[in-house]
Coordinates of C-alpha atoms and ligand atoms in Angstrom, one line a residue:
M3 CA 5.3 1.9 -20.7
D4 CA 3.8 -1.6 -21.1
R5 CA 0.6 -2.1 -22.9
I6 CA -1.9 -5.0 -22.9
A7 CA -3.0 -6.3 -26.3
I8 CA -6.2 -8.4 -26.6
S9 CA -7.6 -10.2 -29.6
G10 CA -11.3 -10.5 -28.8
G11 CA -13.7 -13.3 -29.4
A12 CA -12.2 -16.2 -27.5
R13 CA -14.5 -17.9 -25.0
L14 CA -13.0 -18.6 -21.6
H15 CA -12.7 -22.1 -20.1
G16 CA -10.7 -23.0 -17.0
E17 CA -9.9 -22.0 -13.5
I18 CA -8.6 -18.7 -12.0
P19 CA -7.2 -18.7 -8.5
I20 CA -7.9 -15.5 -6.7
S21 CA -5.2 -13.6 -4.9
G22 CA -5.3 -11.9 -1.5
A23 CA -7.2 -8.6 -1.3
K24 CA -5.2 -5.5 -2.1
N25 CA -7.4 -3.3 0.0
S26 CA -7.0 -5.5 3.0
A27 CA -3.3 -6.2 2.6
I28 CA -2.3 -2.5 2.6
K29 CA -4.3 -1.8 5.8
L30 CA -2.9 -4.9 7.5
M31 CA 0.6 -3.8 6.5
A32 CA 0.0 -0.4 8.2
A33 CA -1.1 -2.3 11.3
S34 CA 2.5 -3.6 11.7
L35 CA 3.4 -0.1 13.0
L36 CA 1.4 -0.8 16.1
T37 CA 3.6 -3.5 17.6
D38 CA 7.3 -4.1 18.2
E39 CA 6.8 -7.8 17.3
P40 CA 6.7 -9.3 13.8
V41 CA 3.5 -9.3 11.8
R42 CA 3.5 -12.2 9.2
L43 CA 0.9 -11.8 6.5
T44 CA 0.2 -14.8 4.3
N45 CA -1.9 -15.0 1.1
M46 CA -0.3 -11.6 0.2
P47 CA -0.9 -10.2 -3.3
R48 CA 2.3 -9.0 -5.1
L49 CA 1.2 -5.7 -6.5
A50 CA 2.5 -2.2 -7.2
D51 CA 0.4 -0.9 -4.3
T52 CA 1.8 -3.3 -1.7
R53 CA 5.3 -2.4 -3.0
F54 CA 4.7 1.3 -2.6
L55 CA 3.5 0.8 1.0
G56 CA 6.5 -1.4 1.7
M57 CA 8.7 1.4 0.6
L58 CA 7.0 3.9 2.9
L59 CA 7.0 1.5 5.9
R60 CA 10.8 0.9 5.4
R61 CA 11.3 4.7 5.6
L62 CA 9.5 4.7 9.0
G63 CA 11.7 1.9 10.4
V64 CA 9.7 -1.2 9.5
E65 CA 11.7 -4.2 8.3
V66 CA 9.7 -5.6 5.3
V67 CA 10.6 -9.0 4.0
E68 CA 8.7 -10.5 1.1
R69 CA 9.2 -14.3 0.7
D70 CA 7.6 -17.5 -0.6
G71 CA 6.0 -19.3 2.4
P72 CA 4.5 -22.8 2.5
D73 CA 1.2 -21.4 1.3
G74 CA 2.4 -18.9 -1.2
P75 CA 3.6 -15.3 -1.1
E76 CA 3.9 -13.8 2.4
T77 CA 5.3 -10.6 3.9
V78 CA 6.8 -10.3 7.3
L79 CA 6.8 -6.7 8.8
H80 CA 8.7 -5.9 11.9
A81 CA 9.0 -2.5 13.6
P82 CA 11.0 -3.0 16.8
E83 CA 11.2 0.8 16.8
V84 CA 9.6 3.4 14.7
T85 CA 12.6 5.5 13.6
S86 CA 10.6 8.2 11.7
A87 CA 7.1 9.5 11.9
F88 CA 7.3 11.4 8.6
A89 CA 5.4 10.2 5.5
P90 CA 6.5 12.5 2.6
Y91 CA 4.3 13.7 -0.3
D92 CA 6.2 11.7 -2.9
L93 CA 5.2 8.4 -1.3
V94 CA 1.7 9.3 -0.2
R95 CA 0.9 10.8 -3.6
Q96 CA 1.7 7.5 -5.3
M97 CA -0.9 5.6 -3.2
R98 CA -3.6 7.4 -1.2
A99 CA -4.0 4.6 1.3
S100 CA -0.5 5.5 2.6
F101 CA -2.3 8.2 4.5
N102 CA -3.6 5.5 6.8
V103 CA -0.1 5.3 8.5
L104 CA -1.1 8.6 10.3
G105 CA -3.3 7.0 13.0
P106 CA -0.9 4.1 13.8
L107 CA 2.1 6.6 13.9
I108 CA 0.3 8.8 16.4
A109 CA -0.9 5.8 18.5
R110 CA 2.7 4.4 18.6
T111 CA 4.9 7.5 18.8
G112 CA 2.6 10.3 19.9
H113 CA 3.3 12.4 16.9
A114 CA 3.4 12.3 13.1
K115 CA 3.9 14.4 10.0
V116 CA 2.0 12.9 7.0
S117 CA 1.4 14.4 3.6
L118 CA -2.3 15.0 2.6
P119 CA -3.0 12.7 -0.3
G120 CA -4.6 15.2 -2.7
G121 CA -7.3 14.6 -5.3
C122 CA -7.7 11.6 -7.5
T123 CA -9.2 10.8 -10.9
I124 CA -12.3 9.3 -9.4
G125 CA -13.2 12.2 -7.2
A126 CA -12.0 14.8 -4.7
R127 CA -11.7 12.2 -2.0
P128 CA -11.2 14.5 1.0
V129 CA -9.9 13.1 4.3
D130 CA -11.9 15.3 6.6
L131 CA -13.6 12.3 8.3
H132 CA -10.2 10.7 9.0
L133 CA -9.0 13.9 10.6
D134 CA -12.2 14.5 12.6
A135 CA -12.0 10.9 14.0
L136 CA -8.3 11.5 15.1
R137 CA -9.2 14.8 16.7
A138 CA -12.1 13.1 18.5
L139 CA -9.6 10.6 19.9
G140 CA -7.6 13.6 21.3
A141 CA -4.9 14.2 18.6
H142 CA -4.0 17.8 18.1
I143 CA -4.0 18.4 14.3
D144 CA -2.6 21.2 12.3
L145 CA -2.5 21.5 8.5
H146 CA 0.4 23.4 6.8
E147 CA 1.8 23.3 3.3
G148 CA 0.1 20.1 2.4
Y149 CA 1.0 18.2 5.5
V150 CA -0.8 17.0 8.6
Y151 CA 1.1 17.7 11.8
A152 CA -0.4 15.6 14.6
Q153 CA 0.5 15.4 18.3
A154 CA -0.8 13.3 21.1
P155 CA 2.1 13.2 23.5
R156 CA 0.1 11.6 26.3
G157 CA -1.6 9.1 23.9
L158 CA -5.0 9.0 22.4
T159 CA -8.3 8.7 24.4
G160 CA -11.3 6.7 23.5
A161 CA -14.4 8.6 22.2
E162 CA -17.7 8.0 20.6
I163 CA -17.6 8.8 16.9
E164 CA -20.6 8.8 14.6
F165 CA -19.6 9.0 11.0
P166 CA -21.9 11.3 9.0
F167 CA -21.8 8.9 6.1
V168 CA -20.1 5.6 5.5
S169 CA -16.3 5.7 4.7
V170 CA -14.1 2.6 4.4
G171 CA -10.9 4.5 4.9
A172 CA -12.1 6.6 7.9
T173 CA -13.5 3.5 9.7
E174 CA -10.2 1.7 9.2
H175 CA -8.2 4.7 10.2
A176 CA -10.2 5.3 13.4
M177 CA -9.9 1.6 14.3
L178 CA -6.1 1.6 13.7
A179 CA -5.7 4.6 16.1
A180 CA -8.3 3.5 18.7
V181 CA -6.8 0.1 19.5
L182 CA -4.0 1.6 21.6
A183 CA -6.1 4.5 23.0
H184 CA -6.9 4.9 26.7
G185 CA -10.5 3.8 27.3
V186 CA -13.4 2.8 25.0
T187 CA -14.1 4.0 21.5
V188 CA -17.4 3.5 19.8
L189 CA -17.6 3.9 16.0
K190 CA -21.1 4.3 14.7
N191 CA -22.2 4.2 11.1
A192 CA -19.0 2.3 10.5
A193 CA -18.3 0.8 7.0
C194 CA -18.9 -3.0 6.9
E195 CA -16.7 -4.0 3.9
P196 CA -15.1 -7.4 4.4
E197 CA -11.6 -5.7 4.4
I198 CA -12.6 -3.9 7.6
G199 CA -13.6 -7.2 9.2
D200 CA -10.3 -8.6 8.1
L201 CA -8.4 -5.8 9.7
A202 CA -10.4 -6.1 12.9
N203 CA -9.8 -9.9 13.1
C204 CA -6.1 -9.4 12.6
L205 CA -5.9 -6.6 15.3
N206 CA -7.9 -8.8 17.7
A207 CA -5.4 -11.7 17.1
M208 CA -2.7 -9.1 18.0
G209 CA -4.4 -8.6 21.3
A210 CA -6.8 -5.7 20.5
R211 CA -10.4 -5.7 21.9
I212 CA -12.8 -4.9 19.0
E213 CA -16.4 -6.0 19.3
G214 CA -19.1 -5.8 16.7
V215 CA -16.9 -6.9 13.8
D216 CA -18.8 -6.9 10.5
T217 CA -21.5 -4.6 11.9
A218 CA -22.0 -0.8 11.7
T219 CA -21.1 -0.3 15.3
L220 CA -17.6 -1.1 16.5
T221 CA -16.7 -1.0 20.2
I222 CA -13.0 -0.8 20.8
T223 CA -11.5 -1.1 24.2
G224 CA -8.0 0.3 24.1
V225 CA -5.1 -2.0 25.2
A226 CA -1.6 -1.0 26.3
R227 CA 0.3 -3.0 23.7
L228 CA -0.2 -5.3 20.8
K229 CA 1.7 -8.4 19.9
G230 CA 2.9 -10.0 16.7
V231 CA 0.6 -12.3 14.6
T232 CA 0.4 -14.6 11.6
H233 CA -2.6 -13.6 9.6
S234 CA -4.0 -14.8 6.2
V235 CA -5.3 -12.0 4.0
I236 CA -8.9 -12.5 2.8
P237 CA -9.5 -13.2 -0.9
D238 CA -9.8 -10.2 -3.2
R239 CA -13.6 -9.7 -3.8
I240 CA -12.9 -7.1 -6.5
E241 CA -10.6 -9.4 -8.4
T242 CA -13.2 -12.2 -8.0
G243 CA -16.0 -10.0 -9.3
T244 CA -13.9 -8.7 -12.2
Y245 CA -13.2 -12.3 -13.5
A246 CA -16.8 -13.2 -12.9
V247 CA -17.8 -10.3 -15.2
A248 CA -15.0 -11.2 -17.7
A249 CA -16.4 -14.8 -17.9
A250 CA -20.0 -13.5 -18.4
M251 CA -18.7 -11.1 -21.1
A252 CA -16.6 -13.5 -23.1
G253 CA -18.8 -16.6 -22.6
G254 CA -17.6 -20.1 -21.7
E255 CA -17.2 -21.5 -18.2
V256 CA -14.8 -20.2 -15.6
R257 CA -14.3 -21.5 -12.1
L258 CA -13.0 -18.9 -9.6
T259 CA -11.1 -20.6 -6.7
R260 CA -9.5 -19.7 -3.4
T261 CA -12.2 -17.1 -2.9
R262 CA -15.6 -16.4 -1.3
S263 CA -18.7 -15.9 -3.4
D264 CA -20.6 -14.3 -0.4
F265 CA -18.3 -11.3 -0.7
I266 CA -19.8 -10.5 -4.2
Q267 CA -23.4 -11.8 -3.8
T268 CA -24.9 -8.5 -5.0
L269 CA -22.9 -8.7 -8.2
L270 CA -23.7 -12.4 -8.7
D271 CA -27.4 -11.7 -8.4
K272 CA -27.0 -9.1 -11.2
I273 CA -25.0 -11.4 -13.4
E274 CA -27.7 -14.1 -13.0
E275 CA -30.4 -11.5 -13.7
A276 CA -28.6 -10.7 -16.9
G277 CA -28.8 -14.3 -18.0
A278 CA -25.5 -16.0 -17.1
D279 CA -25.3 -19.1 -14.8
V280 CA -23.8 -18.8 -11.4
A281 CA -22.9 -21.9 -9.3
H282 CA -21.5 -21.5 -5.8
T283 CA -18.7 -23.9 -4.8
N284 CA -17.0 -24.4 -1.4
D285 CA -14.0 -22.2 -2.4
G286 CA -15.6 -19.8 -4.9
V287 CA -18.0 -19.7 -7.8
I288 CA -18.4 -21.0 -11.4
I289 CA -19.7 -18.5 -14.0
K290 CA -21.1 -20.0 -17.2
R291 CA -22.6 -18.5 -20.3
N292 CA -23.2 -20.3 -23.6
G293 CA -24.3 -18.4 -26.6
A294 CA -27.4 -16.4 -25.6
R295 CA -27.0 -12.6 -25.4
L296 CA -27.2 -11.1 -21.9
R297 CA -30.2 -8.9 -20.9
A298 CA -29.7 -5.3 -19.7
V299 CA -30.0 -4.8 -15.9
D300 CA -29.7 -1.7 -13.8
V301 CA -27.3 -1.2 -10.9
E302 CA -26.6 1.4 -8.3
T303 CA -23.4 1.4 -6.3
D304 CA -23.5 1.4 -2.5
P305 CA -21.4 0.6 0.5
F306 CA -21.1 -3.1 1.3
P307 CA -23.2 -5.3 1.0
G308 CA -24.5 -3.1 -1.9
F309 CA -23.0 -3.2 -5.4
A310 CA -19.3 -2.3 -5.1
T311 CA -18.2 0.9 -6.7
D312 CA -15.0 -0.9 -7.6
L313 CA -17.0 -3.2 -9.9
Q314 CA -19.1 -0.5 -11.6
A315 CA -16.8 0.0 -14.6
Q316 CA -16.5 -3.7 -15.2
F317 CA -20.3 -4.2 -15.0
M318 CA -20.7 -1.3 -17.4
A319 CA -18.4 -3.0 -19.9
L320 CA -20.6 -6.1 -19.6
M321 CA -23.7 -4.1 -20.3
T322 CA -22.3 -2.5 -23.5
M323 CA -23.3 -5.7 -25.4
A324 CA -26.4 -6.6 -23.5
D325 CA -29.9 -6.6 -25.0
G326 CA -31.6 -3.3 -24.0
E327 CA -30.8 -0.3 -21.9
S328 CA -29.1 -0.5 -18.5
V329 CA -29.0 2.4 -16.1
I330 CA -25.9 2.5 -13.9
R331 CA -25.9 4.9 -10.9
E332 CA -22.7 5.8 -9.1
T333 CA -23.4 7.0 -5.6
V334 CA -20.0 6.6 -3.8
F335 CA -17.7 8.7 -5.9
E336 CA -18.6 11.8 -7.9
N337 CA -16.4 11.3 -10.9
R338 CA -16.2 7.6 -11.6
F339 CA -17.3 7.5 -15.3
M340 CA -13.9 8.2 -16.8
H341 CA -14.0 4.8 -18.6
V342 CA -17.1 5.9 -20.6
P343 CA -15.3 7.8 -23.4
E344 CA -12.8 4.9 -23.8
L345 CA -15.6 2.3 -23.9
A346 CA -17.2 4.5 -26.6
R347 CA -14.0 4.2 -28.6
L348 CA -14.8 0.5 -28.8
G349 CA -18.3 1.2 -30.1
A350 CA -20.2 1.3 -26.8
D351 CA -23.3 3.6 -26.7
I352 CA -23.3 5.3 -23.3
A353 CA -24.8 8.6 -22.2
V354 CA -23.8 10.1 -18.9
S355 CA -25.9 12.6 -17.0
G356 CA -24.6 13.5 -13.6
R357 CA -24.1 10.3 -11.5
E358 CA -26.1 8.2 -14.0
A359 CA -25.0 6.4 -17.1
R360 CA -27.4 5.0 -19.6
V361 CA -25.9 2.1 -21.5
R362 CA -27.7 1.0 -24.7
G363 CA -26.4 -2.4 -25.6
V364 CA -24.9 -2.8 -29.1
E365 CA -24.6 -6.0 -31.2
R366 CA -20.8 -5.8 -31.3
L367 CA -17.8 -3.8 -30.1
E368 CA -14.7 -3.3 -32.2
G369 CA -11.1 -3.4 -31.0
A370 CA -9.2 -0.1 -30.7
P371 CA -6.4 1.5 -28.8
V372 CA -7.7 2.8 -25.4
M373 CA -6.2 4.3 -22.3
A374 CA -7.4 4.3 -18.7
T375 CA -7.4 6.7 -15.8
D376 CA -7.6 4.3 -12.9
L377 CA -7.3 0.7 -11.9
R378 CA -10.9 -0.5 -12.2
A379 CA -11.4 1.6 -15.3
S380 CA -8.4 -0.1 -17.0
V381 CA -9.7 -3.6 -16.3
S382 CA -13.2 -2.7 -17.7
L383 CA -11.4 -2.0 -21.0
V384 CA -9.7 -5.4 -20.8
I385 CA -13.2 -7.0 -20.3
A386 CA -14.6 -5.1 -23.2
G387 CA -11.6 -6.1 -25.3
L388 CA -12.2 -9.8 -24.6
A389 CA -15.5 -9.6 -26.5
A390 CA -14.7 -6.9 -29.1
R391 CA -13.9 -7.9 -32.7
G392 CA -10.2 -7.5 -33.5
E393 CA -7.5 -6.1 -31.4
T394 CA -7.8 -3.8 -28.4
T395 CA -4.7 -2.3 -26.9
V396 CA -4.9 -0.9 -23.4
N397 CA -2.3 1.7 -22.6
R398 CA -1.2 2.8 -19.1
V399 CA -0.9 -0.7 -17.8
Y400 CA 0.7 0.6 -14.6
H401 CA -2.9 1.2 -13.4
L402 CA -3.7 -2.5 -13.8
D403 CA -0.4 -3.5 -12.1
R404 CA -1.5 -1.6 -9.0
G405 CA -4.3 -4.0 -8.3
F406 CA -4.4 -7.1 -10.5
E407 CA -1.8 -9.8 -9.9
R408 CA -0.7 -11.6 -13.1
L409 CA -3.8 -10.5 -15.0
E410 CA -2.7 -11.6 -18.5
E411 CA -1.4 -14.9 -17.1
K412 CA -4.7 -15.7 -15.3
L413 CA -6.8 -14.8 -18.3
S414 CA -4.7 -16.6 -20.9
A415 CA -4.7 -19.7 -18.9
C416 CA -8.5 -19.8 -19.7
G417 CA -7.9 -19.3 -23.4
A418 CA -8.0 -15.5 -23.7
Q419 CA -5.8 -14.1 -26.4
I420 CA -4.1 -11.5 -24.3
R421 CA -0.4 -10.4 -24.0
R422 CA 1.7 -7.8 -22.5
I423 CA 3.8 -5.6 -24.9
K424 CA 6.8 -4.2 -23.2
G425 CA 7.3 -0.5 -23.9
D426 CA 10.3 1.8 -23.9
G427 CA 8.8 4.5 -21.6
D428 CA 7.4 7.1 -24.0
D429 CA 4.9 5.3 -26.3
E430 CA 1.8 5.5 -24.2
E431 CA 0.1 8.8 -24.8
Ligands
LIG21 C1 -11.8 2.5 -0.3 O1 -11.5 3.9 -0.6 C2 -11.1 1.7 -1.4 N1 -9.7 1.9 -1.3 C3 -11.6 2.1 -2.8 O2 -11.0 1.3 -3.7 C4 -13.1 1.9 -2.8 O3 -13.6 2.4 -4.0 C5 -13.8 2.7 -1.7 O4 -13.2 2.3 -0.4 C6 -15.3 2.5 -1.5 O5 -15.5 1.1 -1.4 C7 -8.9 1.3 -0.4 O6 -9.4 0.5 0.4 C8 -7.5 1.6 -0.5 P1 -14.4 5.9 1.3 P2 -11.7 5.0 0.5 O7 -13.7 6.6 2.4 O8 -11.5 4.4 1.8 C9 -15.9 10.4 0.7 C10 -9.6 0.8 -5.6 O9 -9.8 0.9 -6.8 N2 -15.1 10.8 1.9 O10 -15.3 4.8 1.6 O11 -11.0 6.2 0.1 C11 -15.2 10.0 -0.5 O12 -14.7 11.1 -1.3 C12 -10.1 1.9 -4.7 O13 -9.1 -0.2 -5.0 C13 -15.1 12.1 2.4 O14 -15.9 12.9 1.9 O15 -13.3 5.3 0.2 C14 -16.2 9.1 -1.2 O16 -17.0 9.9 -2.0 C15 -10.6 3.1 -5.4 N3 -14.3 12.4 3.4 C16 -16.9 8.4 -0.1 O17 -16.7 9.2 1.1 C17 -13.5 11.5 4.0 O18 -12.8 11.8 4.9 C18 -16.5 7.0 0.3 O19 -15.1 6.9 0.3 C19 -13.4 10.2 3.5 C20 -14.3 9.8 2.4

C-alpha cells in the first residue's frame, strides 16, 4: 500500500485550485439513473469514490465515460435502459453512498435489491431515515439477509415527510426518489448542505420541480420524466477547508482558487479567531499566518451552516499546537475521534470524554509513523505532519485517495515537503 511521507516545517506559499465536490459528484452520478438521456457532469473530481460509483452504475446499465472536457475533467453518464436493479454488497460496502441508488432505481424501474451499507469507522450510520422516507413515498420494503428488497410497481406517490433530525443522505435520497413520484412531496427539517442545493439545481435543470432549494423545507412536484443535462459540480468545501487549515497550521500564505469561501464561513471565522488572516477573493480565499502562535478556540460540529463534522479532525490537528486549551464537541457522529490516538503519537495532548475532546496545545509536534481510519482523519494527520519536526509517514493512503484529488501534488506546489511512497501491498500495518 502507498504511504505519504512529510518532512515538517516548511511554510506554504502559493495557490491551490480546488476540485469539484466529492459528496456532490456521487449523488449527481446517481441522478443519471433517473433519465434515459445523457447527464454530463463537468468539474468532476477524479477520486476512488467516483470510480467505485462508476463501477456500480455500469453494473446497472449506465454507460459511464470519463474524459477531459474544455473545462477539465468531466463524466458523461447515460442510462438508455436500466438493465439491472441489483446493487451487491461488495460494491455498496466499498462506498456507503452507493446505497443512494436505491431511490432512483425504485423511481425508474419500480423495484430494486440493494445491499445495506453496514457500519462504519465513524459511527453506526443506520439508514432508517432513508427507508422511512421511501416507505412514506409508497415503496414496499423488506429486509432479508443484509439486503433491501423494494417494490413500487405502480410508481411512488408524493407524501409529507418530516425528518426527526437532519440527515444529508436521507434528504438527498428522498429527493432523488420524489422527483418522479405522482403528486407533491414536502420534505421538512431537510438538510441544507450546499451539496443538496447542487443536486436540487441539477435535477431542476433536468426538468424536476423542486422548490425551497437551500432551505429546510423542500417542496417537490413529481414529473413524468426527466431529461439530460450538462451540470458543473460545485467546488469541494471540505477540500477548501482542509487546505485553509493546512495553511494556518504550516504558516505562510496560500490562495485557494476555483472555490467559494461562503461554503466554509463558520470555519473561516474560527481560523480568524485563532489568529490567522483570512481574505475573501472573487473565486476563493487567501489564508495567511506569519510567525505568531495561534490561540486555542472551541468548536462544535453541526449540520450546515454550522461547523462541518468533515472538518473536525483537521481543526483538531490545528489546535494541537495552539496556545491554550480547545474544546471540540462532535455532535453529528458518535465515534469520530479515531484520529486522536494517532495525533497523540505525534505528541499532541488530547483527552476525550464522550463526544468532547480537550486539546491542550503543545509547543511542538514530532514526526512519527501514523495510520488513519477514515478519509478526514487521514488528512488531519497530514496537516499535523506539515508542522511536526522531522518526518511523518501516513499509512493507509487509500483513505486519502477516496476524497482528495492529487493531494501531495497540490501541497508540494506550495512548498510542502511531501511525497508518496509506492508500496508493495503488505507493508502498511
Ligand atoms: C454525509 O453523510 C457525508 N457523506 C459525510 O461525509 C458527512 O460527514 C455527513 O453527511 C454529515 O455532513 C456523503 O455525502 C457521501 P447524515 P451521511 O445522514 O449522509 C444519523 C466524508 O468524509 N443517521 O447527515 O451519511 C447518522 O448516523 C463523509 O465525506 C441515522 O441515524 O450523514 C449520523 O449520526 C463522512 N439514520 C447523523 O444521522 C439515518 O437513516 C447524520 O448523518 C441516516 C443518518
